Every structure is written in structure tokens, then in C-alpha cells.
Coordinates of C-alpha atoms and ligand atoms in Angstrom, one line a residue:
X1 CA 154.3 77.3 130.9
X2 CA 157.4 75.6 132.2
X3 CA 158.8 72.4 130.8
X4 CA 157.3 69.8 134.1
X5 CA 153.6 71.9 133.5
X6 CA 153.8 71.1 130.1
X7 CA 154.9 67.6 130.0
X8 CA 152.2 66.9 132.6
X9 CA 149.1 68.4 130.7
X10 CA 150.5 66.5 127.7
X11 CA 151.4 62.8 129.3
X12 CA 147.4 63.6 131.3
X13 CA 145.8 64.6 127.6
X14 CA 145.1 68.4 128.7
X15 CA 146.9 69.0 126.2
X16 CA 146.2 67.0 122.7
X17 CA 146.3 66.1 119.5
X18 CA 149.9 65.9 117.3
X19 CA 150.2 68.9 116.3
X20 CA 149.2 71.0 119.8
X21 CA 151.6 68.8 121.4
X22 CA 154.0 69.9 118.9
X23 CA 153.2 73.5 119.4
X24 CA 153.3 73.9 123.0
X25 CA 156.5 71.4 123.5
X26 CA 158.6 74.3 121.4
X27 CA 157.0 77.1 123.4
X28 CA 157.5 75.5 126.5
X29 CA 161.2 75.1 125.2
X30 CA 161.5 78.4 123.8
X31 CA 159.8 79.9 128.3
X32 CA 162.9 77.0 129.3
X33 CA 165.5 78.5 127.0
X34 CA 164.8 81.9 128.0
X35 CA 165.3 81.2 131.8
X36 CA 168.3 79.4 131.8
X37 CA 171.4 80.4 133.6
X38 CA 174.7 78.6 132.3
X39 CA 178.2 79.4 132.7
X40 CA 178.7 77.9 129.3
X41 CA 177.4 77.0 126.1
X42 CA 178.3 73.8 126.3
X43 CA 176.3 73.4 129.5
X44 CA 173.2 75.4 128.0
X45 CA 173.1 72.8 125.2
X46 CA 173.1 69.6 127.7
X47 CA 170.3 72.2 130.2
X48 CA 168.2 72.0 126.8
X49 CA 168.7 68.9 125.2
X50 CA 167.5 67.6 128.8
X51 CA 164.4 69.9 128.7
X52 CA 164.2 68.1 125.2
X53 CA 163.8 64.6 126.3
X54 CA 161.4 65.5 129.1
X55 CA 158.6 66.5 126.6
X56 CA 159.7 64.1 124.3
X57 CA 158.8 61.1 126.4
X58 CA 155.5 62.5 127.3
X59 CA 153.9 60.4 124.4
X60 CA 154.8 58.3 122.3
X61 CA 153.2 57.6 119.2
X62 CA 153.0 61.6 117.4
X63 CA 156.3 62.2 115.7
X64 CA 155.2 65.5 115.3
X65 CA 156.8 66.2 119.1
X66 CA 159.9 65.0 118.4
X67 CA 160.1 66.5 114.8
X68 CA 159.3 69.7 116.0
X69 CA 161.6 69.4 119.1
X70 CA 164.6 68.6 116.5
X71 CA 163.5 71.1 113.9
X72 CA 164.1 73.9 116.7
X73 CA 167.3 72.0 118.6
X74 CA 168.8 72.1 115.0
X75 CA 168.5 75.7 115.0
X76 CA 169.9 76.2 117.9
X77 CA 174.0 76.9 117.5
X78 CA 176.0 79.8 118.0
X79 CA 179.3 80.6 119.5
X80 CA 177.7 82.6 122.4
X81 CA 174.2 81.6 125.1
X82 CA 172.7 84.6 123.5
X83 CA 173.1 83.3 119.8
X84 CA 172.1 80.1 120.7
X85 CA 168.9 81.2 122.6
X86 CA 168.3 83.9 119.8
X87 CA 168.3 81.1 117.2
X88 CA 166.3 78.8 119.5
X89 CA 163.6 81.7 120.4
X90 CA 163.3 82.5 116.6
X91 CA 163.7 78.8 115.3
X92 CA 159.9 78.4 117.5
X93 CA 157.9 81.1 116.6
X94 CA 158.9 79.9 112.8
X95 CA 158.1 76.3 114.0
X96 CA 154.7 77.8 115.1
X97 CA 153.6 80.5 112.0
X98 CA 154.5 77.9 109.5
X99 CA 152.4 75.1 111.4
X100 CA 149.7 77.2 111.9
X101 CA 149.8 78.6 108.2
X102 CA 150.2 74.7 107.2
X103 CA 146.8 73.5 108.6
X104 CA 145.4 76.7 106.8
X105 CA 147.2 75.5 103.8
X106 CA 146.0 72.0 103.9
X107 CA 142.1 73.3 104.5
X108 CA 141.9 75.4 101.6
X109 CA 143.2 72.6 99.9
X110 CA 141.6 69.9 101.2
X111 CA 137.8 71.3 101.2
X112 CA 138.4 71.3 97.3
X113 CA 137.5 68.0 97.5
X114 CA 134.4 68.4 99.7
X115 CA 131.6 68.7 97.1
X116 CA 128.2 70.1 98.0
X117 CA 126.1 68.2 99.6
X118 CA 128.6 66.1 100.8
X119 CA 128.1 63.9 104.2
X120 CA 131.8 63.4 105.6
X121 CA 132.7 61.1 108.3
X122 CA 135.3 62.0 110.8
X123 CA 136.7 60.0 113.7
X124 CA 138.8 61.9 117.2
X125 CA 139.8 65.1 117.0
X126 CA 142.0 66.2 114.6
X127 CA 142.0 70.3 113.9
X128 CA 143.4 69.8 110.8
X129 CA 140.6 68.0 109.7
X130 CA 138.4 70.0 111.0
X131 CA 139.4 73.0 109.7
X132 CA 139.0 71.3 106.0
X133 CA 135.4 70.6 107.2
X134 CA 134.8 74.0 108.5
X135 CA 136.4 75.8 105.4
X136 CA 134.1 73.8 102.9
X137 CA 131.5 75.1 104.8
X138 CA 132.7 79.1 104.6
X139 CA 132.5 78.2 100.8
X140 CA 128.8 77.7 100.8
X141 CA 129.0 74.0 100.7
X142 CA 125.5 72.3 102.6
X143 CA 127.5 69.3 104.0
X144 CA 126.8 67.2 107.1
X145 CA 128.9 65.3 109.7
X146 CA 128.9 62.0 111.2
X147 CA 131.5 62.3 113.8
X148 CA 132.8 59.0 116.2
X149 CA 132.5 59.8 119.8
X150 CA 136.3 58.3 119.8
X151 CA 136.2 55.9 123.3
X152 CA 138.1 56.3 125.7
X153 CA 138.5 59.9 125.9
X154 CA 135.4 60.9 123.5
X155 CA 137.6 64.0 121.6
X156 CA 134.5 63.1 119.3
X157 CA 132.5 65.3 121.8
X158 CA 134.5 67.9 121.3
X159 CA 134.7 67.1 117.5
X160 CA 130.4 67.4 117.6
X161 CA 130.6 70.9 119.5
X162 CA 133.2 72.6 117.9
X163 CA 131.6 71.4 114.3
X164 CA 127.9 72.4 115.9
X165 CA 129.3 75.6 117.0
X166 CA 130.3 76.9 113.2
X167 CA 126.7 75.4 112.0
X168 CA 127.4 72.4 110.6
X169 CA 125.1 70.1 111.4
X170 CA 126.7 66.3 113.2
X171 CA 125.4 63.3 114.2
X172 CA 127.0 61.9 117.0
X173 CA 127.5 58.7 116.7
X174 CA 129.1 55.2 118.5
X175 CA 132.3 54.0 117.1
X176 CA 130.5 50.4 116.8
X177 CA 128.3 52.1 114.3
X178 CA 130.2 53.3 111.9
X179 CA 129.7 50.5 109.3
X180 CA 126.2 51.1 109.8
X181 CA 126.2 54.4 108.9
X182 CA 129.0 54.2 105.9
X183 CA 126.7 53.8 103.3
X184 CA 125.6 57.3 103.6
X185 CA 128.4 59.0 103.8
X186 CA 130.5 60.2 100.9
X187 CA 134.0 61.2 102.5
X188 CA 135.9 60.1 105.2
X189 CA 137.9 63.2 106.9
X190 CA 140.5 62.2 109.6
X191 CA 143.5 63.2 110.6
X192 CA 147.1 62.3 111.4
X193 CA 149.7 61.3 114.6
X194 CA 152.3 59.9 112.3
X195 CA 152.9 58.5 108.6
X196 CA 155.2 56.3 107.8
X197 CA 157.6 56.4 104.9
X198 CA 155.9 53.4 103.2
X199 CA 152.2 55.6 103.5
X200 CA 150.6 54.0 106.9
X201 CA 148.8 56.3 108.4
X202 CA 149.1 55.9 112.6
X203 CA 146.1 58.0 114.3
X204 CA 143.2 57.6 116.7
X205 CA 142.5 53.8 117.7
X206 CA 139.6 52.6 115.3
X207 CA 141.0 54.6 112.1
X208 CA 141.7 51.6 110.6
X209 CA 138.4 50.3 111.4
X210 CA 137.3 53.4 109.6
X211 CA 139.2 53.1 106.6
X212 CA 138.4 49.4 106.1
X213 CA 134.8 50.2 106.2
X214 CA 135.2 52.7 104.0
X215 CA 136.8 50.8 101.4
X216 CA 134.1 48.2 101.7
X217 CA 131.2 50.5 100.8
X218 CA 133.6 52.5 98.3
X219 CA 133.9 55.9 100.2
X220 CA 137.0 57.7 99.8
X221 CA 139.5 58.5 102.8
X222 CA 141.3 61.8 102.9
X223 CA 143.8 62.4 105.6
X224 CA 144.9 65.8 106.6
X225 CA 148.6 66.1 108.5
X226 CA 151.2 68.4 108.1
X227 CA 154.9 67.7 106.5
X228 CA 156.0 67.7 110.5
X229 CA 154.1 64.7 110.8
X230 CA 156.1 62.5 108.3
X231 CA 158.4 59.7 109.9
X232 CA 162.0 60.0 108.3
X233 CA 163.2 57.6 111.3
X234 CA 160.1 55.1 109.8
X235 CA 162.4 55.2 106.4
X236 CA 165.3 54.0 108.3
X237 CA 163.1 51.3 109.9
X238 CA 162.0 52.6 113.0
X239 CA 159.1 51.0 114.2
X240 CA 156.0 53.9 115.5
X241 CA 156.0 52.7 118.8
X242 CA 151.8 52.6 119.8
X243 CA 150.9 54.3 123.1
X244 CA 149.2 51.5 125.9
X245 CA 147.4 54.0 128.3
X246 CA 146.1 53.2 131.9
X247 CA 143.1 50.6 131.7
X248 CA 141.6 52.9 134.3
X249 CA 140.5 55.2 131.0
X250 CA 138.2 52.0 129.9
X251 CA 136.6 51.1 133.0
X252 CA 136.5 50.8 136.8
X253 CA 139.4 47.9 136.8
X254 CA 138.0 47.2 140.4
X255 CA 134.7 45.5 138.6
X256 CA 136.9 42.9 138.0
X257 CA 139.3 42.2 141.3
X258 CA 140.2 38.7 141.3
X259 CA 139.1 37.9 138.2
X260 CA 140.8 36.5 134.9
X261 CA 140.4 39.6 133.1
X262 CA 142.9 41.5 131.2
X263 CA 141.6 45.4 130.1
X264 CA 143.6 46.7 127.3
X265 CA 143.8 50.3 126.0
X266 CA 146.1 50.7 122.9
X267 CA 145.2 54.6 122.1
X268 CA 146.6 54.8 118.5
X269 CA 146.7 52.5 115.2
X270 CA 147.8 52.0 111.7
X271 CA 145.8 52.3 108.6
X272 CA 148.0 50.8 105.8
X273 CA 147.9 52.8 102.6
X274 CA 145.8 50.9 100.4
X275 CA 142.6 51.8 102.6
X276 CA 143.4 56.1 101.5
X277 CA 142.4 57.7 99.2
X278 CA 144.7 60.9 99.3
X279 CA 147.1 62.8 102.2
X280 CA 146.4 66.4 102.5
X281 CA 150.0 68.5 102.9
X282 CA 150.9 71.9 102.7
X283 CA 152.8 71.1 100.2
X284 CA 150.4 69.3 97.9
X285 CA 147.8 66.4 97.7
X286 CA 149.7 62.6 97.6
X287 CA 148.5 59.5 97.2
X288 CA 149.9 58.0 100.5
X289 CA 152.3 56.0 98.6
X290 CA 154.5 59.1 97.9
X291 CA 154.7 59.5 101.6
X292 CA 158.9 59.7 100.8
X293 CA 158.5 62.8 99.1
X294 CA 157.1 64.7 101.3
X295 CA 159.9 63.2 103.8
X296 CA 162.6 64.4 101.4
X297 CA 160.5 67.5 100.7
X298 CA 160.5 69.2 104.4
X299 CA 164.3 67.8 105.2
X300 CA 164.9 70.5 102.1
X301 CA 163.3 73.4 103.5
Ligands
LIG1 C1 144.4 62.8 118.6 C2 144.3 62.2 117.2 C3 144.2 63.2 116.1 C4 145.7 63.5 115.6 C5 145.7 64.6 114.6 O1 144.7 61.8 119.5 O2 144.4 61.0 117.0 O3 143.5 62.6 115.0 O4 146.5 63.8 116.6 O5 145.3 65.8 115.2 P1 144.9 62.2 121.1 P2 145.7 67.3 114.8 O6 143.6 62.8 121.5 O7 145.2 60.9 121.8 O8 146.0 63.2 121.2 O9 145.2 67.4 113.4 O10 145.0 68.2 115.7 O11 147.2 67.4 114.9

């Protein structure tokens, strides 16, 4: 897919979730790289570091898309195009195995603490929670889901079915009820956009209201994100900038012409640390206040 395709199925949610977006950015980089015709280097670099920008202000929130986006740009030197695009090509398909291999990673380590019998609660979409879910249950484990239908966009639908579809059985529930229903569950399984350096989780709007009713009723919350999803700007003090998206995804803004009515439709939010349990790496299980490490950690590799 070329870089305007891309950026369009990413800004219009066709493509989503941190670490797709991630993915397909570098391919869609890696397609751009491939094609590009430059009399020098110097003018490949600027044709890419423009390509760059483009699907880096698609969204946001997700600092896996720019992380990724810089882990490959670093990559790419050379004295000649060819170097350059070599490195660039080769600098993505490692970007991709290793994120792949990651979520796999963080599953096999993250079902260990998914006990038998277990009912988890999970809220958007996240595939590397999911694919912690769906490993406990290739070990055997009889475990149930509650799973958020996640307004405006309802990725909890596609949460229920994908869950559904490897026989798990999930209860689809409204993200109003999920106080109501914390007292029977025994895990909270979510995943990541961004965390911080100081451990605050940033992911699907209502997370926090998640976490906070999990701590209330004493239910632990994991969180699953790969390193790539660890905010060294956030250590310098960056701010994650929250995505606002187009009221139109709440309601019919027409219902209320001429009225006083504001319609607000923040997508994302921010779970401080005290509220989880554990993060879920591929390089190990933290408590969320050794977020740092894992920044340090992946800048080594
Ligand atoms: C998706 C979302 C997911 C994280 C992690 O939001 O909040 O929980 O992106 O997902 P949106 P993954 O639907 O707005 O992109 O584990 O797949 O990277």
C-alpha cells in the first residue's frame, strides 16, 4: 500500500490498534522507499523523512508509530540510495518479526498469570491482550470473558467475535456496566497505546474507568504492550498528546442544531500507575513503576 492509502485507512480507523498502525506505517515506508527515484542521497533522505511525517500525523496518541517510524529511519544510512534503501528494507522486516515475536513473547508470558477458572475482563481491542487470553486457553485453562463493547467504535465487537471464534466464551457487555460486573471477575486484561516513563498507561477511553473499578473491588490489572510502546520523549517531559475525534462518531450532531450543546469525543486516556497491577513486555513482567527500564532497555538493543 502506498504512503496516502495508508495514512488514510489509519487517520479513518481501517486500520487500528498501536501496534498494526506501527506495522503497516514501516511497510508502507519500506513499498515508499523501494519506489523512489532520487538523484541523490541527500534528496532520498528528505523524499522519506517526508513520507515519515505523513503517517506520523495520522494519529496522535500511539507512540508505537513514531517509535517504529524512528527505529527504521535510524537504520537507514549509507553512502549510496541502494545502502540506504537496503538498510531501510531490512531495518522493517526486523521491525516487523521482532513485533510479531514480541506479542507472542508477552502471551506466553502473560497467560502465566491467568489461573484456571479465571473470568478476565478486557476493554477495546488490543491483540496483544488478546493473544494472552487466547494462549491461556490453548493451555487448557476454562476461563471466561467479559469484554466492553468500547463506544464509539465498538472494537469490543470485534474483541467478542474474535474471542468467540477460538471458544472462549464472552459476555458482551456496556461500558456503563463494568462496575457492576467487577465483582465477578478475577483479572483485568487490556492493552496499551502508550506508557509513560513515570508508568501511566494511555489506552482506549474508559481504561481508567476500568482500572479504578478494579482497584475498588481488589481485581488485579495486567497490561500487555510491547517495549515499542514505551515513551522515552515522556521521560524528557513530553506530554502524550490525547486524540479529540469527529463528534460525528457519538451521534447525529444535527439532533442538536441550534442548540447549547457541546459533543465531545476524546478517544484515548491515562490510567496512572497505582491502579496496575503488572506490564506485560517481551522482555519481562514490571510493575509499571519501572516503566524507565524498559525505556533504557530497548534504546540498548
Ligand atoms: C485501540 C486500543 C488498544 C491499543 C493496544 O484503540 O486502545 O487497546 O491500541 O492494541 P484504537 P494492540 O481502536 O483507537 O486504535 O495490542 O493491538 O497494539
Amino acid at each position: 500500500m502506498s504512503i496516502e492509502e495508508t495514512a488514510s485507512k489509519i487517520k479513518n480507523m481501517e486500520i487500528r490498534g498501536a501496534g498494526k498502525i506501527a506495522r503497516c506505517a514501516v511497510m508502507a515506508l519500506k513499498e515508499y522507499a523501494l519506489s523512489i527515484d532520487a538523484e541523490s542521497t541527500e534528496l532520498y533522505l528528505k523524499a522519506l523523512r517526508e513520507g515519515c511525517n505523513e503517517l506520523k500525523n495520522t494519529r496522535p496518541t500511539a507512540i508505537s508509530l513514531s517509535n517504529a517510524l524512528s527505529y527504521v529511519m535510524r537504520r537507514a544510512t549509507g553512502e549510496s540510495i541502494e545502502e540506504i534503501r537496503a538498510n531501510l528494507v531490512k531495518a522493517v522486516d526486523d521491525f516487523v518479526e521482532a513485533s510479531i515475536a514480541a506479542i507472542e513473547q508477552i502471551a506466553t508470558m502473560g497467560s502465566h498469570r491467568i489461573v484456571d477458572g479465571d473470568v478476565i475482563l478486557t476493554h477495546c481491542n488490543s491483540t496483544a491482550a488478546i493473544r494472552t487470553i487466547i494462549k491461556a486457553h490453548e493451555e487448557g485453562k476454562q476461563i471466561s470473558v467479559y469484554a466492553t463493547e468500547t463506544r464509539p467504535r465498538y472494537q469490543g465487537r470485534i474483541t467478542a467475535r474474535t474471542l468467540a471464534e477460538n471458544g472462549i466464551p464472552v459476555t458482551l457487555i456496556v461500558d456503563s456496566a463494568v462496575r457492576f460486573f467487577m465483582q465477578k471477575v478475577d483479572i483485568v486484561i487490556i492493552g496499551a497505546d502508550t506508557v509513560a516513563s513515570n508508568g501511566v498507561v494511555i489506552n482506549k477511553i474508559g481504561t481508567s474507568l476500568v482500572a479504578l473499578a478494579a482497584n475498588e473491588a481488589r481485581v488485579p490489572v495486567l497490561v500487555c504492550a510491547e517495549g515499542y510502546k514505551f515513551s522515552r520523549e515522556t521521560a524528557m517531559g513530553r506530554i502524550v498528546e490525547i486524540e479529540e475525534r469527529d463528534p460525528s462518531e457519538i451521534v447525529d450532531v444535527a439532533e442538536f442544531e441550534g442548540l447549547d450543546v457541546k459533543i465531545k469525543n476524546p478517544v484515548f486516556d491515562q490510567t496512572p500507575p497505582r491502579y496496575i497491577d503488572s506490564i506485560v513486555t517481551e522482555m519481562g513482567v514490571i510493575s509499571p513503576f519501572a516503566a524507565y527500564d524498559i525505556i533504557k532497555k530497548f534504546e540498548e538493543r
